[in-house]
Short mmCIF file of C-alpha atoms and ligand atoms in Angstrom, two decimals:
data_model
loop_
_atom_site.label_atom_id
_atom_site.label_comp_id
_atom_site.label_asym_id
_atom_site.label_seq_id
_atom_site.Cartn_x
_atom_site.Cartn_y
_atom_site.Cartn_z
CA UNK A 7 4.01 -10.82 -6.59
CA UNK A 8 6.97 -8.68 -7.28
CA UNK A 9 9.75 -9.75 -9.57
CA UNK A 10 11.83 -12.31 -7.76
CA UNK A 11 15.38 -11.09 -8.00
CA UNK A 12 18.32 -12.49 -6.15
CA UNK A 13 18.92 -9.18 -4.46
CA UNK A 14 16.87 -9.67 -1.35
CA UNK A 15 17.67 -6.69 0.73
CA UNK A 16 18.24 -8.29 4.04
CA UNK A 17 20.40 -6.51 6.47
CA UNK A 18 22.88 -7.70 9.00
CA UNK A 19 22.18 -5.56 12.01
CA UNK A 20 19.75 -6.93 14.57
CA UNK A 21 18.82 -3.88 16.57
CA UNK A 22 15.23 -3.72 15.33
CA UNK A 23 12.29 -6.01 16.03
CA UNK A 24 12.17 -8.87 13.52
CA UNK A 25 8.78 -9.65 11.99
CA UNK A 26 6.92 -12.24 14.04
CA UNK A 27 7.38 -15.79 12.81
CA UNK A 28 5.17 -17.54 15.33
CA UNK A 29 1.96 -16.11 16.54
CA UNK A 30 1.48 -15.42 20.22
CA UNK A 31 -1.90 -14.61 21.66
CA UNK A 32 -1.95 -10.85 21.59
CA UNK A 33 -1.66 -9.22 24.98
CA UNK A 34 -4.86 -7.67 26.17
CA UNK A 35 -4.71 -4.17 24.87
CA UNK A 36 -6.81 -2.03 27.17
CA UNK A 37 -10.08 -0.92 25.62
CA UNK A 38 -8.98 2.57 26.58
CA UNK A 39 -5.95 2.33 24.25
CA UNK A 40 -5.77 4.94 21.52
CA UNK A 41 -5.75 2.00 19.11
CA UNK A 42 -9.51 1.79 19.70
CA UNK A 43 -10.24 5.51 19.70
CA UNK A 44 -12.28 6.73 16.74
CA UNK A 45 -10.46 8.99 14.30
CA UNK A 46 -11.59 11.26 11.48
CA UNK A 47 -9.55 10.48 8.35
CA UNK A 48 -10.51 12.58 5.34
CA UNK A 49 -14.28 12.27 5.13
CA UNK A 50 -14.26 8.99 7.05
CA UNK A 51 -15.12 8.49 10.71
CA UNK A 52 -13.02 5.45 11.57
CA UNK A 53 -13.93 3.53 14.69
CA UNK A 54 -10.36 2.46 15.51
CA UNK A 55 -6.81 2.74 14.19
CA UNK A 56 -6.12 -0.72 12.79
CA UNK A 57 -5.92 -0.64 8.99
CA UNK A 58 -6.12 -3.31 6.31
CA UNK A 59 -3.31 -2.26 3.95
CA UNK A 60 -2.75 -2.87 0.25
CA UNK A 61 -1.61 -6.44 -0.42
CA UNK A 62 -0.87 -7.90 -3.85
CA UNK A 63 -2.58 -11.32 -3.89
CA UNK A 64 -2.82 -12.28 -7.59
CA UNK A 65 -6.46 -13.39 -7.35
CA UNK A 66 -7.56 -11.45 -10.44
CA UNK A 67 -8.55 -12.97 -13.76
CA UNK A 68 -6.13 -13.06 -16.67
CA UNK A 69 -7.70 -9.84 -17.98
CA UNK A 70 -6.82 -8.13 -14.65
CA UNK A 71 -10.44 -8.08 -13.45
CA UNK A 72 -11.14 -9.05 -9.82
CA UNK A 73 -12.54 -12.58 -9.54
CA UNK A 74 -15.95 -12.79 -7.83
CA UNK A 75 -14.55 -14.52 -4.73
CA UNK A 76 -12.51 -11.40 -3.95
CA UNK A 77 -15.75 -9.79 -2.73
CA UNK A 78 -15.83 -12.13 0.27
CA UNK A 79 -12.14 -11.57 1.08
CA UNK A 80 -12.52 -7.80 1.27
CA UNK A 81 -15.92 -7.89 2.99
CA UNK A 82 -14.59 -10.26 5.66
CA UNK A 83 -11.74 -7.89 6.46
CA UNK A 84 -14.25 -5.06 6.73
CA UNK A 85 -16.24 -7.08 9.29
CA UNK A 86 -15.57 -4.71 12.18
CA UNK A 87 -17.55 -1.59 11.28
CA UNK A 88 -15.51 1.57 10.96
CA UNK A 89 -12.41 -0.17 9.55
CA UNK A 90 -10.36 1.38 6.76
CA UNK A 91 -9.85 -1.21 4.01
CA UNK A 92 -7.33 -0.34 1.31
CA UNK A 93 -7.29 -2.34 -1.92
CA UNK A 94 -4.33 -4.09 -3.41
CA UNK A 95 -2.35 -1.97 -5.86
CA UNK A 96 -4.38 -1.44 -9.03
CA UNK A 97 -3.15 -0.35 -12.43
CA UNK A 98 -4.17 3.08 -13.69
CA UNK A 99 -4.02 1.99 -17.32
CA UNK A 100 -3.81 -1.24 -19.30
CA UNK A 101 -0.18 -0.30 -20.07
CA UNK A 102 0.62 -0.69 -16.38
CA UNK A 103 -1.01 -4.10 -15.93
CA UNK A 104 2.47 -5.54 -15.98
CA UNK A 105 2.25 -8.74 -13.94
CA UNK A 106 -0.09 -11.70 -14.25
CA UNK A 107 -3.31 -11.57 -12.25
CA UNK A 108 -2.80 -8.15 -10.73
CA UNK A 109 -5.79 -5.83 -11.15
CA UNK A 110 -6.64 -2.76 -13.16
CA UNK A 111 -9.36 -0.15 -12.62
CA UNK A 112 -9.84 0.80 -16.25
CA UNK A 113 -12.29 -1.30 -18.27
CA UNK A 114 -16.03 -1.39 -17.61
CA UNK A 115 -15.67 -5.00 -16.51
CA UNK A 116 -12.93 -4.13 -14.03
CA UNK A 117 -14.84 -1.16 -12.64
CA UNK A 118 -18.02 -3.23 -12.25
CA UNK A 119 -16.11 -5.96 -10.39
CA UNK A 120 -14.48 -3.45 -8.04
CA UNK A 121 -17.84 -1.77 -7.45
CA UNK A 122 -19.13 -5.02 -5.97
CA UNK A 123 -16.15 -5.09 -3.61
CA UNK A 124 -16.60 -1.45 -2.63
CA UNK A 125 -20.32 -2.00 -1.98
CA UNK A 126 -19.59 -5.09 0.12
CA UNK A 127 -17.09 -3.19 2.30
CA UNK A 128 -19.58 -0.36 2.76
CA UNK A 129 -22.34 -2.85 3.61
CA UNK A 130 -20.22 -3.86 6.61
CA UNK A 131 -20.11 -0.24 7.79
CA UNK A 132 -16.45 0.13 6.83
CA UNK A 133 -14.53 2.41 4.47
CA UNK A 134 -12.64 1.83 1.24
CA UNK A 135 -9.64 3.38 -0.48
CA UNK A 136 -8.29 2.08 -3.78
CA UNK A 137 -4.52 1.96 -4.04
CA UNK A 138 -3.51 2.99 -7.57
CA UNK A 139 -0.19 2.55 -9.33
CA UNK A 140 1.96 2.20 -12.37
CA UNK A 141 4.49 -0.61 -12.31
CA UNK A 142 7.07 0.70 -14.74
CA UNK A 143 10.12 -1.54 -14.84
CA UNK A 144 8.66 -3.74 -12.09
CA UNK A 145 6.42 -5.16 -14.80
CA UNK A 146 7.53 -8.55 -16.04
CA UNK A 147 9.35 -7.85 -19.34
CA UNK A 148 8.29 -11.11 -20.99
CA UNK A 149 4.69 -10.57 -19.94
CA UNK A 150 4.80 -7.09 -21.49
CA UNK A 151 6.42 -8.40 -24.67
CA UNK A 152 3.74 -11.08 -25.00
CA UNK A 153 1.08 -8.38 -24.81
CA UNK A 154 2.95 -6.11 -27.20
CA UNK A 155 3.42 -3.44 -24.53
CA UNK A 156 6.44 -1.29 -23.96
CA UNK A 157 8.64 -2.12 -20.97
CA UNK A 158 9.45 1.30 -19.54
CA UNK A 159 10.69 3.34 -16.59
CA UNK A 160 12.03 6.75 -15.66
CA UNK A 161 15.34 5.81 -17.27
CA UNK A 162 16.87 2.97 -19.22
CA UNK A 163 18.25 1.40 -16.06
CA UNK A 164 17.63 -2.32 -15.58
CA UNK A 165 16.61 -3.86 -12.29
CA UNK A 166 19.16 -6.23 -10.76
CA UNK A 167 18.46 -9.81 -11.72
CA UNK A 168 16.17 -8.85 -14.61
CA UNK A 169 17.50 -9.46 -18.08
CA UNK A 170 15.80 -6.52 -19.81
CA UNK A 171 16.46 -2.83 -20.14
CA UNK A 172 13.42 -0.57 -19.82
CA UNK A 173 12.90 2.30 -22.25
CA UNK A 174 13.00 5.82 -20.85
CA UNK A 175 9.49 7.28 -20.80
CA UNK A 176 8.87 10.14 -23.19
CA UNK A 177 7.33 13.47 -22.24
CA UNK A 178 4.06 12.38 -23.87
CA UNK A 179 4.06 9.16 -21.88
CA UNK A 180 4.66 11.08 -18.66
CA UNK A 181 1.74 13.40 -19.38
CA UNK A 182 -0.38 10.37 -20.24
CA UNK A 183 0.42 8.60 -16.98
CA UNK A 184 -0.55 11.69 -14.96
CA UNK A 185 -3.87 11.70 -16.82
CA UNK A 186 -4.28 7.98 -16.18
CA UNK A 187 -3.98 8.55 -12.42
CA UNK A 188 -6.61 11.30 -12.67
CA UNK A 189 -8.99 9.24 -14.79
CA UNK A 190 -8.64 6.24 -12.51
CA UNK A 191 -9.26 8.32 -9.40
CA UNK A 192 -12.44 9.65 -10.98
CA UNK A 193 -13.55 6.11 -11.82
CA UNK A 194 -12.92 4.98 -8.23
CA UNK A 195 -14.98 7.82 -6.78
CA UNK A 196 -17.75 7.29 -9.34
CA UNK A 197 -17.84 3.62 -8.31
CA UNK A 198 -18.41 4.69 -4.69
CA UNK A 199 -14.86 4.44 -3.30
CA UNK A 200 -14.03 6.75 -0.41
CA UNK A 201 -10.70 7.71 -1.96
CA UNK A 202 -7.49 6.69 -3.65
CA UNK A 203 -4.05 6.01 -2.26
CA UNK A 204 -1.32 6.92 -4.74
CA UNK A 205 1.46 4.33 -4.63
CA UNK A 206 4.89 5.96 -4.62
CA UNK A 207 6.79 3.19 -2.87
CA UNK A 208 8.73 -0.05 -3.20
CA UNK A 209 10.35 0.63 -6.54
CA UNK A 210 7.16 0.87 -8.61
CA UNK A 211 6.70 3.54 -11.27
CA UNK A 212 6.49 6.76 -9.24
CA UNK A 213 9.27 5.53 -6.95
CA UNK A 214 11.38 4.88 -10.06
CA UNK A 215 11.24 8.61 -10.68
CA UNK A 216 12.02 9.43 -7.04
CA UNK A 217 15.05 7.20 -6.78
CA UNK A 218 18.40 8.56 -7.91
CA UNK A 219 19.53 4.96 -8.34
CA UNK A 220 16.95 4.51 -11.10
CA UNK A 221 16.21 7.98 -12.41
CA UNK A 222 19.15 9.26 -14.49
CA UNK A 223 17.17 11.79 -16.52
CA UNK A 224 18.57 15.19 -17.36
CA UNK A 225 15.26 16.86 -18.22
CA UNK A 226 12.83 18.42 -15.74
CA UNK A 227 11.89 14.95 -14.44
CA UNK A 228 15.33 14.09 -13.07
CA UNK A 229 18.74 15.30 -12.01
CA UNK A 230 17.84 17.01 -8.72
CA UNK A 231 15.78 16.41 -5.59
CA UNK A 232 13.10 18.74 -6.95
CA UNK A 233 13.01 17.16 -10.39
CA UNK A 234 12.88 13.57 -9.15
CA UNK A 235 9.91 14.50 -6.93
CA UNK A 236 8.15 16.32 -9.77
CA UNK A 237 6.14 13.40 -11.09
CA UNK A 238 4.70 12.23 -7.79
CA UNK A 239 3.85 15.81 -6.83
CA UNK A 240 2.20 16.50 -10.19
CA UNK A 241 0.21 13.28 -9.88
CA UNK A 242 -0.93 14.14 -6.36
CA UNK A 243 -1.92 17.69 -7.33
CA UNK A 244 -3.77 16.58 -10.45
CA UNK A 245 -5.67 13.89 -8.58
CA UNK A 246 -6.49 16.31 -5.74
CA UNK A 247 -7.82 18.80 -8.31
CA UNK A 248 -10.00 16.05 -9.74
CA UNK A 249 -11.48 14.46 -6.60
CA UNK A 250 -10.56 16.65 -3.60
CA UNK A 251 -7.69 16.42 -1.12
CA UNK A 252 -9.75 14.59 1.49
CA UNK A 253 -10.18 11.70 -0.95
CA UNK A 254 -6.49 11.37 -1.76
CA UNK A 255 -3.66 9.68 0.15
CA UNK A 256 -0.02 8.97 -0.65
CA UNK A 257 2.15 5.98 0.24
CA UNK A 258 5.91 6.33 0.62
CA UNK A 259 8.60 3.84 1.66
CA UNK A 260 11.69 5.94 2.40
CA UNK A 261 13.95 3.09 3.42
CA UNK A 262 12.89 0.28 1.11
CA UNK A 263 15.64 -1.08 -1.08
CA UNK A 264 13.15 -3.40 -2.79
CA UNK A 265 13.56 -3.42 -6.58
CA UNK A 266 16.66 -1.26 -6.22
CA UNK A 267 14.87 2.03 -5.67
CA UNK A 268 17.18 3.38 -2.99
CA UNK A 269 17.60 7.09 -2.44
CA UNK A 270 21.00 8.61 -1.75
CA UNK A 271 19.70 11.44 0.40
CA UNK A 272 16.65 9.97 2.09
CA UNK A 273 16.02 12.86 4.47
CA UNK A 274 16.44 15.53 1.79
CA UNK A 275 14.30 13.74 -0.79
CA UNK A 276 11.38 12.99 1.51
CA UNK A 277 11.42 16.26 3.43
CA UNK A 278 11.20 18.07 0.12
CA UNK A 279 8.07 16.10 -0.77
CA UNK A 280 6.49 16.65 2.64
CA UNK A 281 7.16 20.38 2.52
CA UNK A 282 5.71 20.65 -0.99
CA UNK A 283 2.59 18.71 0.02
CA UNK A 284 2.12 21.02 2.98
CA UNK A 285 2.02 24.00 0.62
CA UNK A 286 -1.17 22.61 -0.91
CA UNK A 287 -4.38 24.37 0.13
CA UNK A 288 -5.81 21.37 2.00
CA UNK A 289 -4.31 18.28 3.63
CA UNK A 290 -4.42 14.86 2.05
CA UNK A 291 -6.74 12.34 3.73
CA UNK A 292 -3.69 10.59 5.13
CA UNK A 293 -0.06 9.80 4.55
CA UNK A 294 0.96 6.13 4.54
CA UNK A 295 4.54 5.34 5.52
CA UNK A 296 6.40 2.05 5.47
CA UNK A 297 8.86 1.48 8.29
CA UNK A 298 12.36 0.28 7.50
CA UNK A 299 11.19 -3.06 8.93
CA UNK A 300 8.53 -3.25 6.21
CA UNK A 301 10.83 -3.51 3.20
CA UNK A 302 9.18 -6.12 0.95
CA UNK A 303 12.62 -7.12 -0.22
CA UNK A 304 13.10 -8.69 3.19
CA UNK A 305 9.52 -9.62 4.03
CA UNK A 306 8.46 -11.36 0.81
CA UNK A 307 11.43 -13.64 0.80
CA UNK A 308 11.28 -14.31 4.53
CA UNK A 309 14.54 -12.54 5.22
CA UNK A 310 15.57 -10.71 8.30
CA UNK A 311 13.91 -7.35 8.63
CA UNK A 312 15.63 -4.71 10.71
CA UNK A 313 15.39 -1.00 11.21
CA UNK A 314 19.01 -0.25 12.10
CA UNK A 315 17.82 2.80 13.95
CA UNK A 316 16.18 4.15 10.78
CA UNK A 317 12.87 5.62 11.86
CA UNK A 318 10.04 7.57 10.29
CA UNK A 319 10.27 10.22 13.00
CA UNK A 320 11.73 12.85 10.70
CA UNK A 321 8.72 12.62 8.39
CA UNK A 322 6.16 12.62 11.19
CA UNK A 323 7.87 15.63 12.76
CA UNK A 324 7.77 17.52 9.46
CA UNK A 325 4.21 16.43 8.65
CA UNK A 326 3.24 17.39 12.23
CA UNK A 327 -0.27 16.02 12.11
CA UNK A 328 -1.23 17.88 8.97
CA UNK A 329 -3.42 14.82 8.56
CA UNK A 330 -3.29 11.31 10.06
CA UNK A 331 -0.42 8.96 9.24
CA UNK A 332 -0.62 5.20 8.72
CA UNK A 333 2.53 3.29 9.62
CA UNK A 334 3.23 -0.28 8.51
CA UNK A 335 5.98 -2.85 8.73
CA UNK A 336 6.30 -5.80 11.08
CA UNK A 337 3.93 -4.52 13.76
CA UNK A 338 2.42 -6.82 16.36
CA UNK A 339 -0.68 -5.88 18.34
CA UNK A 340 1.56 -4.94 21.27
CA UNK A 341 3.95 -2.79 19.27
CA UNK A 342 0.99 -1.18 17.48
CA UNK A 343 -0.42 -0.11 20.84
CA UNK A 344 2.99 1.28 21.75
CA UNK A 345 3.26 3.11 18.43
CA UNK A 346 -0.03 4.97 18.65
CA UNK A 347 0.21 5.61 22.40
CA UNK A 348 3.87 6.38 22.82
CA UNK A 349 6.30 6.39 19.95
CA UNK A 350 4.00 8.35 17.65
CA UNK A 351 1.78 9.50 20.52
CA UNK A 352 2.09 13.19 19.60
CA UNK A 353 0.23 12.62 16.36
CA UNK A 354 -2.85 10.89 14.95
CA UNK A 355 -1.36 7.60 13.87
CA UNK A 356 -2.88 4.37 12.58
CA UNK A 357 -1.18 1.01 12.18
CA UNK A 358 -1.56 -1.36 9.23
CA UNK A 359 -1.16 -5.13 9.56
CA UNK A 360 -0.62 -6.95 6.28
CA UNK A 361 0.23 -10.56 7.02
CA UNK A 362 -1.88 -10.77 10.19
CA UNK A 363 -4.90 -9.23 8.51
CA UNK A 364 -4.76 -11.56 5.51
CA UNK A 365 -4.71 -14.51 7.92
CA UNK A 366 -7.33 -13.11 10.31
CA UNK A 367 -10.51 -11.75 8.72
CA UNK A 368 -11.61 -10.65 12.20
CA UNK A 369 -8.24 -9.19 13.16
CA UNK A 370 -9.69 -6.07 14.75
CA UNK A 371 -12.10 -8.12 16.88
CA UNK A 372 -9.27 -10.47 17.89
CA UNK A 373 -6.93 -7.69 18.93
CA UNK A 374 -9.68 -5.91 20.82
CA UNK A 375 -10.54 -9.09 22.70
CA UNK A 376 -7.10 -10.63 23.14
CA UNK A 377 -7.91 -13.67 20.96
CA UNK A 378 -5.12 -15.78 19.49
CA UNK A 379 -4.30 -15.02 15.86
CA UNK A 380 -4.38 -17.51 12.96
CA UNK A 381 -0.89 -18.07 11.59
CA UNK A 382 -0.30 -16.82 8.09
CA UNK A 383 0.89 -19.28 5.46
CA UNK A 384 3.46 -17.63 3.23
CA UNK A 385 3.46 -20.22 0.39
CA UNK A 386 -0.17 -19.35 -0.43
CA UNK A 387 0.24 -15.56 -0.34
CA UNK A 388 0.41 -15.27 -4.13
CA UNK A 389 -1.43 -18.42 -5.28
CA UNK A 390 -2.89 -17.05 -8.49
CA UNK A 391 -6.67 -17.16 -8.93
CA UNK A 392 -7.00 -19.53 -5.98
CA UNK A 393 -9.21 -19.32 -2.90
CA UNK A 394 -6.76 -21.48 -0.95
CA UNK A 395 -4.85 -19.29 1.46
CA UNK A 396 -7.30 -16.51 0.71
CA UNK A 397 -10.88 -17.16 1.78
CA UNK A 398 -10.17 -20.13 4.05
CA UNK A 399 -8.68 -18.40 7.10
CA UNK A 400 -11.39 -18.79 9.77
CA UNK A 401 -13.09 -16.21 11.91
CA UNK A 402 -12.56 -16.88 15.63
CA UNK A 403 -15.10 -18.97 17.55
CA UNK A 404 -15.65 -15.93 19.75
CA UNK A 405 -16.54 -13.82 16.73
CA UNK A 406 -18.87 -16.47 15.34
CA UNK A 407 -20.62 -16.88 18.69
CA UNK A 408 -21.44 -13.20 18.90
CA UNK A 409 -22.10 -12.16 15.28
CA UNK A 410 -24.27 -13.15 12.36
CA UNK A 411 -22.53 -15.53 9.95
CA UNK A 412 -20.08 -13.47 7.87
C1 LIG B 511 4.46 -6.99 -4.54
O1 LIG B 511 3.73 -7.26 -5.49
O2 LIG B 511 5.29 -7.79 -4.13
C2 LIG B 511 4.33 -5.68 -3.90
C3 LIG B 511 3.39 -4.82 -4.38
C4 LIG B 511 3.26 -3.57 -3.81
C5 LIG B 511 4.07 -3.22 -2.76
C6 LIG B 511 5.01 -4.09 -2.28
C7 LIG B 511 5.14 -5.33 -2.85
O3 LIG B 511 3.96 -1.99 -2.22
#
């Protein structure tokens, strides 16, 4: 999981929906709801708009290779055909494998292990995107030191609560990381993945360039809205050139204060990115946006999660359905129905459920049929290399009575 700092970014206002703590049976969402309407996303023909989002789970081996039991976890969550399954964040180079038991997509062993997962998701009739990232200063400094790797970021600005100062990345290192994103995207596609989601959120490496709280550079990679956005835009363009726009997605978390990656001018910074992306010759497969209520700083530590009237509307308006948008952050089945039908009803929107999907392998079936959800168990979210809290959440009796054994 992410570095545990004392700066949990809980907020005091209560005018947004808190994340659910107890699980109610979902209301019956009419089968006619847009939530269950098929949608073309990139090259994929999704059967509905409920998405399994990227979730760090620490079930990889010490060499950052997926453990074999991860195949079942991903395949189970792909059990409703036509579901989009997105992998946990995966390092684009060994230099970015900065926390214990998180994965990479670099070595032959890693690629072979992921290929089994990709094949298993496809065997269920579902689709698969690999989320790819660098961790930068969100790596654990002691872990990096032990491996003899440089602890680095956009600038030499430490993260609150972490007793280490990252080194500012050099021009060569920046060029190398762009190439690492490209090489990894190629490996994902060669392994059969449907696409890659570039992680520019939550204070990880690309977000460390975007944030004026972290990025203090005075070269072309910092110092202005345009310069802070340069790295993510160059990465997106290079990856699009390599694998095609319809196989590339981008994740952004405009409001997250997690790992101190705030932005002073949120609207200006993100609208610049959106407008630049829209100048590209073809749309990305999708844009993934985290609601203010989805800030991991609040969610991971069980804090209060609020939106304070901060919405994603300005981005959706600017994007204006250039391609579909996935929203995430504290949604319930009922609010998801409301989001796709009403709040974001003008656009093609999908909703991701992290905690509910990890606890309910048949989440899509349950929502469609109004079946009570399993409760998630937070203490086992990050139980390293352990199947407890991972492959032991049951399918519903209703699912088991009507389907072959998963
Ligand atoms: C985490 O490891 O806690 C984590 C990873 C990726 C995210 C958010 C949180 O986007």
